Coordinates of C-alpha atoms in Angstrom, one line a residue:
M2 CA -54.5 -17.0 -23.3
A3 CA -54.5 -19.9 -25.8
T4 CA -56.1 -19.6 -29.1
A5 CA -57.7 -21.8 -31.6
N6 CA -54.3 -21.8 -33.3
T7 CA -52.2 -22.7 -30.2
P8 CA -50.6 -26.2 -30.7
A9 CA -51.9 -28.9 -28.3
F10 CA -48.1 -28.9 -27.0
N11 CA -48.3 -25.4 -25.8
K12 CA -51.7 -25.0 -24.5
M13 CA -50.2 -26.2 -21.1
L14 CA -48.2 -22.8 -21.1
Y15 CA -51.6 -21.0 -20.7
T16 CA -53.3 -23.1 -17.9
P17 CA -53.6 -21.7 -14.4
L18 CA -52.0 -23.6 -11.7
A19 CA -55.0 -24.7 -9.9
E20 CA -56.2 -26.3 -13.2
I21 CA -52.9 -27.9 -14.3
D22 CA -51.2 -28.8 -11.1
P23 CA -53.9 -29.0 -8.2
E24 CA -51.5 -30.9 -6.2
V25 CA -49.0 -28.0 -6.0
K26 CA -51.6 -25.5 -5.7
N27 CA -53.0 -27.5 -2.7
I28 CA -49.5 -27.5 -0.9
I29 CA -49.3 -23.8 -1.5
D30 CA -52.9 -23.3 -0.2
K31 CA -52.0 -25.5 3.0
E32 CA -48.8 -23.5 3.5
T33 CA -50.9 -20.2 3.4
W34 CA -53.2 -21.6 5.7
R35 CA -50.5 -22.4 8.2
Q36 CA -48.9 -19.2 8.1
F37 CA -52.3 -17.4 8.8
S38 CA -53.2 -19.8 11.7
G39 CA -49.8 -19.7 13.4
L40 CA -47.3 -17.5 14.8
E41 CA -44.0 -17.2 13.0
L42 CA -41.3 -16.8 15.7
I43 CA -38.2 -18.1 13.6
A44 CA -35.9 -15.1 14.0
S45 CA -34.4 -16.0 10.2
E46 CA -37.9 -15.7 8.7
N47 CA -40.0 -12.5 7.9
L48 CA -43.2 -11.9 5.7
T49 CA -42.5 -10.1 2.5
S50 CA -44.9 -7.8 0.7
L51 CA -47.6 -8.3 -1.9
A52 CA -45.5 -6.0 -4.3
T53 CA -42.2 -8.3 -3.7
M54 CA -44.1 -11.4 -4.4
E55 CA -45.7 -10.0 -7.7
A56 CA -41.9 -9.1 -8.8
N57 CA -40.7 -12.5 -7.8
G58 CA -43.3 -14.3 -9.7
S59 CA -42.8 -12.1 -13.0
I60 CA -41.9 -12.8 -16.4
L61 CA -38.4 -11.8 -15.7
T62 CA -37.9 -15.4 -14.7
N63 CA -37.6 -16.4 -18.5
K64 CA -34.4 -14.3 -19.2
Y65 CA -30.8 -15.6 -19.0
S66 CA -28.1 -12.8 -18.2
E67 CA -25.0 -14.2 -17.4
G68 CA -22.3 -11.4 -16.4
L69 CA -22.8 -8.0 -15.6
P70 CA -24.8 -4.9 -17.1
G71 CA -23.1 -3.8 -20.4
A72 CA -21.2 -6.9 -20.5
R73 CA -23.5 -10.1 -20.8
Y74 CA -22.9 -13.5 -22.5
Y75 CA -26.4 -13.3 -24.0
G76 CA -28.3 -10.7 -25.9
G77 CA -31.7 -9.2 -25.3
N78 CA -30.5 -7.9 -21.9
E79 CA -31.1 -4.2 -22.2
Y80 CA -34.0 -4.1 -19.7
I81 CA -32.3 -6.7 -17.4
D82 CA -29.2 -4.3 -17.2
E83 CA -31.6 -1.3 -16.4
L84 CA -33.1 -3.5 -13.6
E85 CA -29.8 -4.6 -12.1
I86 CA -28.2 -1.1 -12.2
L87 CA -31.5 0.1 -10.4
C88 CA -31.2 -2.6 -7.9
R89 CA -27.6 -1.7 -7.4
K90 CA -28.6 2.0 -6.8
R91 CA -31.3 1.2 -4.4
A92 CA -29.1 -1.1 -2.3
L93 CA -26.6 1.9 -1.9
Q94 CA -29.3 4.3 -0.8
A95 CA -30.8 1.9 1.5
Y96 CA -27.6 2.0 3.6
N97 CA -26.8 5.6 2.8
L98 CA -23.4 4.6 1.1
D99 CA -21.4 6.9 -1.4
P100 CA -21.3 5.0 -4.6
A101 CA -17.7 6.6 -4.9
K102 CA -16.7 4.6 -2.0
W103 CA -18.9 1.6 -2.1
G104 CA -20.1 -0.9 -4.7
V105 CA -22.6 -3.9 -4.6
N106 CA -23.1 -7.2 -6.4
V107 CA -26.8 -8.1 -6.3
Q108 CA -26.7 -11.4 -8.0
P109 CA -26.2 -13.8 -5.1
Y110 CA -28.7 -16.5 -4.9
S111 CA -28.5 -16.6 -1.2
G112 CA -26.6 -15.4 1.8
S113 CA -24.5 -18.5 1.9
T114 CA -23.6 -18.2 -1.9
A115 CA -22.8 -14.6 -1.0
N116 CA -20.4 -15.4 1.8
F117 CA -18.6 -18.3 -0.2
A118 CA -18.2 -15.7 -3.2
A119 CA -16.9 -13.2 -0.6
L120 CA -14.3 -15.6 0.8
T121 CA -13.4 -16.5 -2.8
A122 CA -12.7 -12.8 -3.4
L123 CA -11.0 -12.0 -0.4
I124 CA -8.5 -15.0 0.4
Q125 CA -6.7 -17.8 -1.2
P126 CA -7.6 -21.5 -0.5
Q127 CA -6.4 -22.7 3.0
D128 CA -5.7 -19.1 4.0
R129 CA -6.8 -18.5 7.6
L130 CA -10.0 -17.1 8.7
M131 CA -11.7 -16.6 12.2
G132 CA -15.5 -16.4 12.8
L133 CA -17.8 -16.7 15.9
G134 CA -18.3 -20.2 16.9
L135 CA -21.6 -22.0 16.0
P136 CA -22.3 -22.9 19.6
D137 CA -21.9 -19.3 20.4
G138 CA -24.3 -17.8 18.0
G139 CA -22.0 -18.0 14.7
H140 CA -23.1 -19.3 11.4
L141 CA -22.3 -22.6 9.5
T142 CA -20.7 -20.3 6.7
H143 CA -18.2 -18.8 8.9
G144 CA -15.9 -21.7 9.2
Y145 CA -17.8 -24.4 11.2
Y146 CA -16.1 -27.8 11.9
T147 CA -16.4 -30.4 14.5
A148 CA -13.6 -32.7 16.0
K149 CA -14.3 -35.3 13.5
K150 CA -15.3 -33.5 10.3
K151 CA -15.0 -30.2 8.4
M152 CA -18.6 -29.4 8.0
T153 CA -18.9 -26.6 5.3
A154 CA -17.0 -25.3 2.5
S155 CA -15.7 -22.4 4.5
S156 CA -13.8 -24.9 6.8
I157 CA -13.2 -27.3 3.9
Y158 CA -11.3 -25.0 1.6
F159 CA -9.9 -22.5 4.1
Q160 CA -8.4 -23.2 7.7
S161 CA -10.8 -21.6 10.1
F162 CA -10.6 -21.1 13.9
P163 CA -13.6 -19.9 15.9
Y164 CA -13.8 -17.1 18.6
A165 CA -16.3 -17.3 21.3
L166 CA -18.3 -15.5 23.9
D167 CA -16.9 -14.4 27.5
P168 CA -18.7 -17.1 29.7
S169 CA -19.2 -14.5 32.4
T170 CA -21.0 -11.9 30.5
Q171 CA -22.1 -14.2 27.2
L172 CA -21.0 -11.2 25.1
I173 CA -18.3 -11.4 22.4
D174 CA -14.8 -11.8 24.0
Y175 CA -12.9 -9.0 22.1
P176 CA -9.8 -9.3 24.1
G177 CA -9.7 -13.1 23.7
L178 CA -10.2 -12.7 19.9
E179 CA -7.4 -10.2 19.9
K180 CA -5.3 -12.9 21.7
Q181 CA -6.0 -15.5 19.5
A182 CA -5.7 -13.5 16.3
K183 CA -2.1 -12.6 17.2
I184 CA -1.4 -16.3 17.4
F185 CA -3.4 -17.5 14.6
K186 CA -2.7 -14.6 12.0
P187 CA -6.1 -14.8 10.1
R188 CA -6.1 -13.4 6.8
L189 CA -9.8 -12.6 7.2
I190 CA -12.2 -11.9 10.5
I191 CA -15.8 -12.7 9.9
C192 CA -18.3 -10.7 12.4
G193 CA -22.0 -11.4 12.5
A194 CA -24.1 -14.1 13.9
S195 CA -27.2 -16.2 13.4
A196 CA -28.2 -16.3 17.2
Y197 CA -26.5 -13.4 19.1
P198 CA -29.1 -10.8 20.9
R199 CA -26.5 -8.0 21.2
D200 CA -24.8 -5.5 18.9
W201 CA -21.2 -5.4 17.5
D202 CA -18.0 -3.3 18.3
Y203 CA -16.9 -2.9 14.8
A204 CA -14.5 -0.5 15.9
T205 CA -12.7 -2.8 18.1
L206 CA -12.7 -5.6 15.2
K207 CA -11.2 -3.3 12.7
A208 CA -8.5 -2.3 15.3
I209 CA -7.6 -6.0 15.6
C210 CA -7.8 -6.5 11.8
D211 CA -5.4 -3.7 11.2
K212 CA -2.9 -4.9 13.6
E213 CA -2.9 -8.3 12.1
G214 CA -3.1 -7.3 8.3
A215 CA -6.7 -9.2 8.2
W216 CA -9.8 -8.1 6.1
L217 CA -12.8 -7.4 8.2
M218 CA -16.0 -8.8 6.8
A219 CA -19.4 -8.4 8.4
D220 CA -22.4 -10.8 7.8
I221 CA -25.2 -8.8 8.7
A222 CA -27.8 -11.3 7.3
H223 CA -30.0 -11.3 10.4
T224 CA -29.7 -7.5 11.2
S225 CA -29.4 -5.8 7.9
G226 CA -33.0 -4.4 8.0
L227 CA -32.1 -2.9 11.3
V228 CA -28.8 -1.5 10.2
A229 CA -30.3 0.0 7.2
A230 CA -32.9 1.8 9.5
Q231 CA -30.0 3.1 11.6
Q232 CA -31.1 1.2 14.8
L233 CA -27.9 -0.6 15.2
N234 CA -24.1 0.2 15.0
N235 CA -23.0 0.6 11.4
P236 CA -20.4 -2.1 9.8
F237 CA -19.9 0.1 6.7
E238 CA -17.8 2.4 8.9
Y239 CA -15.3 -0.1 9.3
C240 CA -15.5 -3.4 7.3
D241 CA -14.1 -4.1 3.9
V242 CA -16.9 -6.2 2.8
V243 CA -20.5 -6.6 4.2
T244 CA -22.8 -9.4 3.1
T245 CA -26.5 -9.9 3.8
T246 CA -29.5 -11.9 3.0
T247 CA -32.6 -10.0 1.9
H248 CA -35.4 -12.1 3.8
K249 CA -34.8 -11.6 7.2
T250 CA -35.2 -8.0 8.9
L251 CA -34.9 -6.4 5.5
R252 CA -38.1 -8.0 4.6
G253 CA -37.5 -8.9 0.8
P254 CA -37.2 -12.2 -1.2
R255 CA -34.8 -14.8 -0.5
A256 CA -31.5 -13.7 -2.0
G257 CA -28.3 -12.2 -0.9
L258 CA -26.0 -9.1 -1.5
I259 CA -22.3 -8.2 -1.3
F260 CA -21.1 -4.9 -0.4
F261 CA -17.4 -4.0 -1.1
R262 CA -15.4 -0.9 -0.4
K263 CA -13.7 0.8 -3.1
D264 CA -12.3 4.0 -1.9
S265 CA -8.8 3.1 -0.7
P266 CA -5.6 2.0 -2.4
N267 CA -5.6 -1.3 -0.7
H268 CA -9.0 -2.2 -2.3
E269 CA -8.2 -1.4 -6.0
D270 CA -9.1 -4.7 -7.3
L271 CA -11.8 -5.6 -4.8
E272 CA -14.6 -4.8 -7.1
K273 CA -13.5 -6.9 -10.0
R274 CA -12.5 -9.7 -7.3
V275 CA -16.1 -9.7 -5.8
N276 CA -17.8 -9.6 -9.2
D277 CA -15.6 -12.4 -10.7
A278 CA -16.1 -14.5 -7.6
V279 CA -19.9 -14.2 -7.8
F280 CA -19.8 -15.3 -11.7
P281 CA -18.3 -17.2 -13.2
A282 CA -16.6 -18.6 -9.8
C283 CA -19.5 -19.5 -7.6
Q284 CA -22.7 -19.2 -9.6
G285 CA -24.4 -19.1 -13.1
G286 CA -26.9 -16.6 -14.5
P287 CA -28.5 -14.3 -11.9
H288 CA -32.4 -14.9 -11.0
N289 CA -33.7 -11.5 -12.7
N290 CA -37.2 -12.1 -11.2
T291 CA -35.5 -12.4 -7.6
I292 CA -33.3 -9.1 -8.6
A293 CA -36.6 -7.3 -9.1
A294 CA -38.0 -8.4 -6.0
V295 CA -34.9 -7.4 -4.2
A296 CA -35.1 -3.6 -5.8
T297 CA -38.7 -3.6 -4.7
A298 CA -37.9 -4.6 -1.2
L299 CA -35.0 -1.9 -1.1
L300 CA -37.2 0.7 -2.2
Q301 CA -39.4 0.1 0.9
V302 CA -36.5 0.0 2.9
S303 CA -35.7 3.6 1.8
Q304 CA -39.1 4.8 3.1
P305 CA -39.5 6.6 6.4
E306 CA -42.0 4.1 7.6
F307 CA -39.5 1.0 7.5
K308 CA -37.4 2.8 10.3
E309 CA -40.5 2.8 12.2
Y310 CA -41.2 -0.7 11.4
A311 CA -37.4 -1.4 12.5
R312 CA -38.1 0.3 15.8
Q313 CA -41.0 -1.7 16.3
V314 CA -39.3 -5.2 15.7
I315 CA -36.6 -4.1 18.4
A316 CA -39.3 -2.8 20.9
N317 CA -41.2 -6.0 20.4
A318 CA -38.1 -8.2 21.0
K319 CA -37.4 -6.5 24.0
T320 CA -40.9 -7.0 25.4
L321 CA -40.8 -10.4 24.7
G322 CA -37.4 -10.9 26.4
S323 CA -38.6 -9.0 29.5
S324 CA -41.9 -10.9 29.6
L325 CA -40.1 -14.2 29.6
V326 CA -37.8 -12.9 32.3
D327 CA -40.6 -11.9 34.3
Y328 CA -42.0 -15.5 34.1
G329 CA -38.9 -16.5 35.6
Y330 CA -36.8 -18.0 32.5
K331 CA -33.2 -17.3 31.5
L332 CA -32.2 -15.5 28.5
Q333 CA -28.6 -15.7 27.0
T334 CA -27.3 -12.2 27.9
G335 CA -30.4 -11.4 29.9
G336 CA -32.1 -9.7 26.9
T337 CA -31.6 -8.4 23.4
D338 CA -30.4 -5.1 21.3
N339 CA -32.0 -6.5 18.3
H340 CA -34.6 -8.6 16.7
L341 CA -34.0 -12.1 18.5
V342 CA -34.1 -13.6 22.1
L343 CA -32.0 -16.7 22.8
W344 CA -33.8 -18.7 25.3
D345 CA -31.7 -21.1 27.7
L346 CA -34.0 -23.9 28.6
R347 CA -31.3 -25.8 30.4
P348 CA -32.2 -24.7 33.9
L349 CA -35.6 -26.4 33.2
G350 CA -34.1 -29.7 32.2
L351 CA -35.8 -29.5 28.6
T352 CA -34.2 -29.4 25.4
G353 CA -34.6 -27.2 22.5
S354 CA -35.7 -30.1 20.4
K355 CA -38.7 -31.0 22.7
V356 CA -39.9 -27.4 22.9
E357 CA -39.7 -27.0 19.2
K358 CA -41.9 -30.1 18.5
V359 CA -44.4 -28.9 21.2
C360 CA -44.8 -25.7 19.8
D361 CA -45.1 -27.1 16.0
L362 CA -48.2 -28.9 17.4
L363 CA -49.4 -25.6 18.9
G364 CA -48.9 -23.5 15.7
I365 CA -46.1 -21.7 17.2
T366 CA -43.0 -21.9 14.7
I367 CA -39.5 -21.5 16.4
N368 CA -36.5 -23.4 16.2
K369 CA -34.1 -25.1 18.5
N370 CA -30.8 -23.4 18.9
A371 CA -27.4 -23.9 20.8
V372 CA -26.7 -21.5 23.7
S373 CA -23.4 -20.7 25.0
G374 CA -21.7 -23.7 26.8
D375 CA -23.6 -26.6 25.0
A376 CA -21.2 -29.2 24.0
S377 CA -22.8 -29.7 20.7
A378 CA -25.0 -27.8 18.3
Q379 CA -26.9 -31.0 17.4
T380 CA -28.3 -31.3 20.9
P381 CA -29.1 -27.7 21.7
G382 CA -30.1 -26.4 25.1
G383 CA -32.2 -23.5 24.1
I384 CA -34.6 -22.1 21.2
R385 CA -34.2 -19.0 19.3
L386 CA -37.0 -16.4 18.9
G387 CA -37.5 -13.4 16.4
T388 CA -40.3 -10.8 16.2
S389 CA -39.9 -9.5 12.6
A390 CA -42.6 -11.7 11.2
L391 CA -45.1 -10.9 14.0
T392 CA -44.3 -7.2 13.6
S393 CA -45.1 -7.6 10.0
R394 CA -48.4 -8.8 10.9
N395 CA -49.0 -5.4 13.0
M396 CA -48.2 -6.8 16.5
Q397 CA -46.9 -4.4 18.9
E398 CA -45.9 -4.5 22.7
E399 CA -49.1 -5.4 24.3
D400 CA -49.7 -8.2 21.6
I401 CA -46.3 -9.6 22.1
K402 CA -47.0 -10.0 26.0
V403 CA -49.7 -12.3 24.9
V404 CA -47.5 -14.3 22.7
A405 CA -44.9 -14.5 25.7
E406 CA -48.0 -15.9 27.7
L407 CA -48.5 -18.5 25.1
L408 CA -45.1 -19.5 25.2
H409 CA -45.0 -19.7 29.0
R410 CA -48.2 -22.1 28.8
A411 CA -46.1 -24.2 26.1
I412 CA -43.2 -24.4 28.5
Q413 CA -45.5 -25.7 31.4
I414 CA -46.9 -28.3 28.9
S415 CA -43.6 -29.5 28.0
L416 CA -42.5 -30.0 31.4
L417 CA -45.8 -32.1 31.9
L418 CA -45.2 -34.0 28.7
Q419 CA -41.5 -34.9 29.9
K420 CA -42.7 -36.1 33.0
E421 CA -45.6 -38.2 31.5
A422 CA -43.3 -39.6 29.1
G423 CA -41.2 -41.3 31.9
S424 CA -38.0 -41.0 29.9
K425 CA -35.8 -38.3 28.2
M426 CA -36.3 -39.7 24.6
L427 CA -37.7 -37.6 22.0
K428 CA -39.9 -40.0 20.5
D429 CA -41.6 -40.9 24.0
F430 CA -42.1 -37.1 24.4
I431 CA -43.7 -36.8 21.0
R432 CA -45.9 -39.9 21.7
V433 CA -47.3 -38.5 25.0
A434 CA -47.7 -35.0 23.0
T435 CA -50.0 -36.6 20.3
T436 CA -51.7 -39.5 22.1
E437 CA -54.7 -39.1 24.5
T438 CA -53.9 -41.8 27.1
K439 CA -55.8 -42.7 30.1
G440 CA -54.4 -40.9 33.2
K441 CA -52.5 -38.6 31.2
V442 CA -53.5 -35.0 30.3
G443 CA -50.4 -33.7 28.3
A444 CA -52.1 -34.2 24.8
R445 CA -55.4 -32.8 26.0
K446 CA -53.6 -29.6 27.2
V447 CA -51.8 -29.3 23.7
K448 CA -55.0 -29.4 21.9
E449 CA -56.5 -26.5 24.2
L450 CA -53.6 -24.5 23.8
R451 CA -53.5 -24.7 20.1
Q452 CA -57.1 -23.5 20.0
D453 CA -56.0 -20.5 21.8
V454 CA -52.9 -19.9 19.4
V455 CA -55.0 -20.3 16.5
A456 CA -57.8 -17.9 17.4
F457 CA -55.0 -15.3 18.4
A458 CA -53.2 -15.6 15.1
R459 CA -56.1 -15.7 13.1
K460 CA -57.0 -12.2 14.3
W461 CA -54.2 -10.7 12.4
P462 CA -53.6 -10.0 8.6
L463 CA -51.1 -11.8 6.5
P464 CA -49.1 -9.7 3.9
G465 CA -49.8 -10.6 0.2
V466 CA -53.1 -12.6 1.1
D467 CA -56.6 -11.7 1.2
V468 CA -57.5 -13.3 4.5
S469 CA -61.1 -12.4 4.1
T470 CA -61.5 -15.0 1.5
L471 CA -59.3 -17.6 2.7
Q472 CA -61.0 -21.1 3.2
R473 CA -59.3 -24.2 5.0
P474 CA -57.8 -26.3 2.2
S475 CA -58.4 -30.0 1.8
G476 CA -55.8 -32.1 3.6
I477 CA -55.8 -29.8 6.7
E478 CA -57.8 -31.3 9.7
E479 CA -59.2 -29.3 12.4
D480 CA -60.6 -31.2 15.5
F481 CA -61.7 -27.9 17.1

């Protein structure tokens, strides 16, 4: 609290957000209302805990601590050292890793910075790497490029070559990867994906890497919570480095982790190489408030209840997939092993862009996504769905069936809107979806379905928020 002796230039330091910056407070309130009133189905998102939010918004944001515990470039870090050591310990415990065999750096700001730091540690500029192609479910940071442009740092600074799915099964083409690796001679193979609904064969990948003298790195950003809960295959048995974000199935704040093997003569310098790659090579001082939030989330991951959560996430994803198949829709690989479903809209003559726009109007948050065989990731033929956030709002299988019905209705409305638009242009599609026109019923049906979505969504709690006291903030109009 400010006192009578507080100088005028410092009084703002003690003023609550709602008083000093009502515009930002209103935006936060509107986003809270949106999350409460809608269904979050983006596979890369989740809802973190109240405790994690408290840690992330703590006074730790004030402290600068470049370097590592016991070797900082600033003073006053005795408690920051304690925190970072604790976070490391919890990270290893969450994945049942022996600290004599594995180490972890908990400072990366995000999954993308964690990945580039790992590449910096493992290989040299213009060395060769292989990652799953983006149209087949891979990630931008795994070496993505187009015919005309190198799109990301991983393709700009390294020579990258994508491996693919088997068109007949839509599963990873391991024999094809082995043949490509024999010719391309990569120094690093990356496994992991952002839109692949099946598990990975790490043993086969390790055998390929051993044969070609390559490092094996797993990016488990999407599945890390499911791996920690021992619901999926274990990459730590075979990989040299494992990276992850912390905000997806792990249900923490937005950050990244890099795990590195240190129990083999071939990995003698890997700990130093990874740590030096994070700082000073790729980023500056760590975000200590976020590290605290990661530590809190990892403590939750280590509890027996989290394993039950992970099981429910997968059960919900399987229910969502089977329900959509029952409605006659096509899924890539026909189902899922993890938290996500990849829905192929091409048999319907719809694009992922159009369905994403309609679902935004309905309060269902999804994202357009390429499916195997798409010519371009910029004009995707599908959408990606995930069940992590809905599970964090207490939904189980019977509730997910309701969600599947709402999605089915959204597709039927999308087909109607496309017919009423009279063209394939996205702008015409949006126009008829948002404008009530004589003789056309699409916009009215959008409004009716939105009412049903909102009514269903508001039945559920929202972690970190007392929904009993929520009020609609200014700037949000509801005509129902």
